[in-house]
Coordinates of C-alpha atoms in Angstrom, one line a residue:
Chain A
D1 CA -52.0 6.3 7.8
A2 CA -48.7 4.6 7.1
D3 CA -50.5 2.1 4.8
V4 CA -51.6 4.9 2.5
T5 CA -49.0 7.4 1.6
Q6 CA -49.2 10.6 -0.4
T7 CA -46.5 12.7 -2.1
P8 CA -45.7 15.5 -1.9
R9 CA -47.1 16.5 1.5
N10 CA -47.0 20.1 0.7
R11 CA -46.8 21.8 -2.7
I12 CA -46.8 25.4 -3.9
T13 CA -47.3 26.0 -7.6
K14 CA -48.2 28.8 -9.9
T15 CA -51.4 29.3 -12.0
G16 CA -51.2 27.4 -15.2
K17 CA -48.7 24.8 -14.1
R18 CA -49.5 21.1 -14.4
I19 CA -48.9 19.2 -11.3
M20 CA -49.3 15.6 -10.1
L21 CA -50.2 14.3 -6.7
E22 CA -49.4 10.7 -6.0
C23 CA -50.9 8.1 -3.8
S24 CA -49.6 4.7 -2.9
Q25 CA -51.1 2.0 -0.7
T26 CA -49.8 -1.3 0.8
K27 CA -53.2 -2.4 2.0
G28 CA -53.9 -4.5 -1.1
H29 CA -57.2 -2.7 -1.7
D30 CA -58.8 -2.5 -5.1
R31 CA -60.7 0.7 -4.5
M32 CA -59.1 4.1 -4.4
Y33 CA -60.4 7.6 -4.1
W34 CA -59.3 11.2 -4.4
Y35 CA -61.0 13.9 -2.3
R36 CA -60.4 17.6 -1.7
Q37 CA -61.2 19.4 1.5
D38 CA -61.9 23.0 1.8
P39 CA -62.6 24.9 5.1
G40 CA -66.2 24.5 6.1
L41 CA -67.1 22.2 3.2
G42 CA -66.1 18.8 4.3
L43 CA -64.7 16.4 1.8
R44 CA -65.8 16.2 -1.8
L45 CA -65.1 13.3 -4.2
I46 CA -63.0 14.1 -7.3
Y47 CA -62.4 10.7 -8.8
Y48 CA -62.6 7.1 -7.8
S49 CA -61.4 3.8 -9.1
F50 CA -62.7 0.3 -8.2
D51 CA -59.9 -1.5 -10.0
V52 CA -57.0 -0.9 -12.3
K53 CA -59.2 -0.6 -15.4
D54 CA -61.9 1.4 -13.8
I55 CA -62.0 5.2 -13.5
N56 CA -65.0 7.2 -12.5
K57 CA -65.8 10.9 -12.1
G58 CA -66.9 12.1 -8.7
E59 CA -68.7 15.2 -7.7
I60 CA -66.1 17.8 -8.7
S61 CA -63.9 16.3 -11.5
D62 CA -63.6 19.3 -13.8
G63 CA -60.0 20.5 -14.0
Y64 CA -58.6 17.2 -12.7
S65 CA -57.5 13.9 -14.2
V66 CA -56.4 10.6 -12.7
S67 CA -54.3 7.6 -13.6
R68 CA -54.4 4.2 -12.0
Q69 CA -51.0 2.8 -12.8
A70 CA -51.3 -0.3 -10.7
Q71 CA -53.5 -1.6 -7.9
A72 CA -51.3 0.2 -5.4
K73 CA -51.0 3.6 -7.2
F74 CA -53.5 6.3 -8.0
S75 CA -52.3 9.7 -9.2
L76 CA -54.2 12.9 -9.4
S77 CA -53.2 15.6 -12.0
L78 CA -54.2 19.2 -12.2
E79 CA -53.9 20.0 -15.9
S80 CA -53.6 23.7 -15.5
A81 CA -53.7 24.8 -11.9
I82 CA -55.8 27.7 -10.8
P83 CA -56.0 29.4 -7.4
N84 CA -59.4 28.0 -6.4
Q85 CA -57.8 24.5 -6.5
T86 CA -55.9 25.5 -3.4
A87 CA -57.0 22.9 -0.9
L88 CA -56.1 19.9 1.1
Y89 CA -56.2 16.7 -1.0
F90 CA -56.7 13.2 0.4
C91 CA -56.4 9.8 -1.1
A92 CA -58.3 6.9 0.4
T93 CA -58.7 3.2 -0.2
S94 CA -61.3 0.6 0.6
E95 CA -62.0 -3.1 -0.1
P96 CA -65.4 -4.5 -0.9
R97 CA -67.2 -5.6 2.3
G98 CA -70.9 -5.1 1.4
D99 CA -72.6 -2.8 3.9
Q100 CA -69.5 -2.8 6.2
E101 CA -67.1 -1.1 3.8
T102 CA -65.0 1.7 5.3
Q103 CA -62.3 3.9 3.9
Y104 CA -58.7 4.4 4.9
F105 CA -57.1 7.8 4.4
G106 CA -53.7 9.1 3.6
P107 CA -52.1 12.0 5.5
G108 CA -53.1 14.5 2.8
T109 CA -51.3 16.9 0.4
R110 CA -51.6 20.6 1.1
L111 CA -51.6 22.5 -2.2
L112 CA -51.3 26.2 -2.7
V113 CA -51.8 27.6 -6.2
L114 CA -50.5 31.2 -6.5
Chain B
S1 CA -74.1 19.0 -2.9
Q2 CA -73.3 17.6 0.5
Q3 CA -75.5 14.8 1.7
G4 CA -74.8 15.2 5.4
E5 CA -75.4 18.2 7.5
E6 CA -73.8 18.3 10.9
D7 CA -74.8 20.2 13.9
P8 CA -73.2 22.0 15.7
Q9 CA -70.4 23.3 13.5
A10 CA -68.3 23.8 16.5
L11 CA -68.5 22.5 20.1
S12 CA -66.4 23.4 23.1
I13 CA -66.7 21.5 26.4
Q14 CA -64.8 20.8 29.5
E15 CA -62.8 17.6 29.9
G16 CA -64.9 14.9 31.5
E17 CA -68.1 16.1 30.0
N18 CA -70.0 14.3 27.3
A19 CA -70.1 15.6 23.7
T20 CA -72.9 15.1 21.3
M21 CA -72.8 15.7 17.6
N22 CA -75.7 15.3 15.1
C23 CA -75.9 14.5 11.5
S24 CA -78.8 14.7 9.1
Y25 CA -79.0 13.4 5.6
K26 CA -81.4 13.5 2.7
T27 CA -81.8 10.1 0.9
S28 CA -81.9 6.4 1.7
I29 CA -78.6 5.0 2.9
N30 CA -77.0 1.6 3.3
N31 CA -75.0 2.7 6.3
L32 CA -73.7 5.8 8.1
Q33 CA -70.1 6.2 9.3
W34 CA -68.3 8.6 11.6
Y35 CA -64.7 9.6 11.1
R36 CA -62.3 11.7 13.1
Q37 CA -59.8 14.2 11.7
N38 CA -57.0 15.6 13.9
S39 CA -55.9 19.0 12.7
G40 CA -54.5 18.8 9.1
R41 CA -54.3 15.0 9.1
G42 CA -56.2 12.2 7.3
L43 CA -59.5 11.0 8.5
V44 CA -59.7 7.9 10.7
H45 CA -62.8 5.7 10.7
L46 CA -64.5 5.5 14.1
I47 CA -67.7 3.5 13.8
L48 CA -70.2 2.3 11.2
I49 CA -73.9 1.8 11.8
R50 CA -76.0 -0.1 9.2
S51 CA -79.4 1.1 8.1
N52 CA -81.2 -1.7 10.0
E53 CA -79.4 -0.8 13.2
R54 CA -80.6 1.8 15.7
E55 CA -77.7 2.0 18.2
K56 CA -74.1 1.0 18.3
H57 CA -71.4 1.3 20.9
S58 CA -67.6 1.3 20.7
G59 CA -65.7 2.1 23.8
R60 CA -66.7 5.7 24.8
L61 CA -68.5 6.2 21.5
R62 CA -72.3 5.7 21.1
V63 CA -74.0 6.2 17.7
T64 CA -77.7 6.2 17.1
L65 CA -79.5 6.2 13.8
D66 CA -83.1 7.2 13.1
T67 CA -83.8 6.4 9.5
S68 CA -87.4 7.8 9.8
K69 CA -85.9 11.2 10.6
K70 CA -82.8 10.7 8.5
S71 CA -80.5 11.6 11.3
S72 CA -77.7 10.2 13.4
S73 CA -75.9 11.3 16.6
L74 CA -72.5 10.6 17.9
L75 CA -72.0 10.7 21.7
I76 CA -68.5 10.7 23.2
T77 CA -68.6 10.1 26.9
A78 CA -66.1 11.2 29.5
S79 CA -64.3 13.4 27.0
R80 CA -60.5 13.8 27.1
A81 CA -58.2 16.4 25.7
A82 CA -57.1 13.9 23.0
D83 CA -60.7 13.9 21.7
T84 CA -60.1 17.4 20.3
A85 CA -60.6 17.0 16.6
S86 CA -63.1 17.4 13.8
Y87 CA -65.8 14.7 13.4
F88 CA -67.5 13.9 10.1
C89 CA -70.4 11.8 9.3
A90 CA -70.5 10.0 6.0
T91 CA -73.3 8.3 4.3
N92 CA -73.1 5.3 2.0
Q93 CA -76.0 5.5 -0.5
G94 CA -74.9 2.5 -2.5
A95 CA -72.3 2.2 -5.3
Q96 CA -69.8 2.2 -2.4
K97 CA -69.2 5.9 -2.4
L98 CA -69.2 8.0 0.7
V99 CA -70.7 11.4 1.0
F100 CA -69.3 13.5 3.8
G101 CA -70.8 16.2 5.9
Q102 CA -69.1 19.4 6.7
G103 CA -68.0 18.3 10.1
T104 CA -68.1 19.4 13.7
R105 CA -65.1 20.9 15.3
L106 CA -64.8 19.6 18.9
T107 CA -62.6 21.3 21.5
I108 CA -62.0 19.7 24.9
N109 CA -60.8 22.2 27.4
P110 CA -58.7 21.0 30.3

C-alpha cells in the first residue's frame, strides 16, 4: 500500500461542493484507475488512464472528472458533490503484463457528503 | 453491472477449518483474479489464474477455474484468525480492465 498513496484519507463535505481526491504512486506504472466501493456492491470503475495522455470513462463516470497530471499522479474530482457519492474511493495502478496483469491498490479515501 | 457474483456473501468458520468461496461470471475472460480486503483498507492481490489453467496453488490458497461453467473457487486451507477479511474475485475480459464481484466476508472464529 505504501507505493500507492491517497489523500485525504477521510473527507466530509457538503452537497454542492467541489472536491478533489488525489492519488500518487511510486511504482512507475503507466496505468491508473479510480474505483468506488459501496457496501454490498464491490468495486465499480469510475475512470482509468493507460498513460499521461489517455483518459477513459469507466462504468460510473457521471458526476466525476479526472486529471492525469503526470505518470505518478491521478486525481479524481467531484464537480458538485451529492449525498449518494458517499463511498470509499480507491486508486489503483498496474503495468502491462499481458494476461498476468494485476492491480495495486491505495489505502482508500472515505468520503461523506452531507 | 457486476460481472462476478460471489457465493456465499458471508462465511463464518472455526480456526483451522477450510474456507471455500465461489465466483461466477458471465462472459469470456482472459484471466480471473482473487483479492483480499482487510476492513476499510485497500485490496491486495492474492492469486491469478489464466483462462487456459484449471487449478493453481499459492501457499494455503487453491484456486480452480471452470471456463465451461464460468465459475471459480478459492479454497483457504487451515484457516487462521488473520484470514478474516473480504475476498473479491475480479475478471479480466480484455482491455486490461478488471470487473469485481461483490465479495465474500470471511470470519475466522478462534
